[in-house]
Amino acid sequence: NVAGTGEPYESVLVTLTNVKVDVLGTDANFFVSMLSSGGTALQADDDVGRFINMGDCYASITGFWSYSIFEDAYIFLPTGAGTGTGTCL
């Protein structure tokens, strides 16, 4: 999750569990949403807004963990809607 020690520009397919939607992106921040999983905050690409709702919790969401040169940070790129109702931590 740290740009200096990670592998930038290389995507990895991951499944996050017990994901909470903390902030749903808007046009003011280019639709970048904030999620949390197991107490770890992470950014999600704008496409996530097509699949999730503010405040929702999901048992799991699958997508790509990648590096965003626009955000200068690691970011989660979901491949579809989350599954099940997770536990918000």
XYZ file of C-alpha atoms in Angstrom:
89
model
C 0.000 0.000 0.000
C 3.082 2.251 0.024
C 4.175 3.634 -3.336
C 7.886 3.498 -2.472
C 7.893 -0.233 -1.726
C 5.210 -1.594 -4.041
C 5.228 -2.652 -7.664
C 3.854 0.335 -9.613
C 2.023 -0.159 -12.900
C 1.485 -3.869 -12.299
C -2.073 -5.061 -11.625
C -2.903 -8.024 -9.401
C -6.332 -9.696 -9.150
C -7.491 -9.645 -5.518
C -10.623 -10.328 -3.499
C -11.265 -7.991 -0.585
C -13.463 -9.212 2.267
C -15.769 -7.298 4.622
C -15.578 -4.121 2.562
C -17.330 -0.953 3.690
C -18.059 1.968 1.370
C -16.920 4.968 3.418
C -17.123 7.704 0.766
C -18.705 7.424 -2.652
C -16.838 9.530 -5.209
C -18.340 12.611 -6.830
C -17.437 14.769 -9.798
C -15.472 17.002 -7.387
C -12.878 14.240 -6.822
C -13.156 12.527 -10.231
C -15.407 9.827 -8.714
C -12.648 8.194 -6.643
C -14.369 6.386 -3.748
C -12.948 5.461 -0.352
C -13.411 1.924 0.947
C -12.181 0.108 4.029
C -11.421 -3.550 4.558
C -10.282 -4.915 7.890
C -9.601 -1.406 9.154
C -7.413 -0.523 6.140
C -8.545 2.456 4.058
C -8.130 2.305 0.291
C -9.159 4.194 -2.811
C -11.370 2.727 -5.518
C -11.550 3.809 -9.125
C -14.536 5.748 -10.431
C -16.191 2.684 -11.992
C -16.921 1.345 -8.513
C -19.773 3.869 -8.251
C -21.726 1.846 -10.803
C -21.713 -1.171 -8.479
C -21.852 0.053 -4.875
C -23.786 2.386 -2.597
C -22.605 4.722 0.154
C -22.462 2.989 3.550
C -22.936 -0.527 2.161
C -20.902 -3.461 3.449
C -19.983 -6.400 1.246
C -18.767 -9.865 2.172
C -16.350 -9.674 -0.769
C -15.464 -7.633 -3.845
C -13.076 -8.842 -6.547
C -10.997 -6.514 -8.657
C -7.521 -5.390 -9.587
C -5.062 -3.829 -7.139
C -3.017 -1.441 -9.202
C -1.101 1.821 -9.170
C -2.825 4.973 -10.364
C -0.464 7.492 -11.889
C -3.260 10.081 -11.698
C -3.797 9.621 -7.952
C -0.123 8.768 -7.274
C -1.379 5.981 -5.059
C -2.437 2.353 -5.108
C -6.072 1.941 -6.065
C -8.672 -0.839 -6.255
C -10.385 -1.398 -9.613
C -13.511 -3.561 -9.067
C -14.633 -5.985 -11.744
C -18.260 -6.049 -10.609
C -20.675 -5.760 -7.745
C -19.788 -7.021 -4.295
C -21.287 -10.264 -3.038
C -23.297 -10.836 0.103
C -23.654 -8.601 3.127
C -20.391 -8.230 4.981
C -19.509 -7.135 8.469
C -18.599 -3.461 8.648
C -15.448 -3.168 10.731
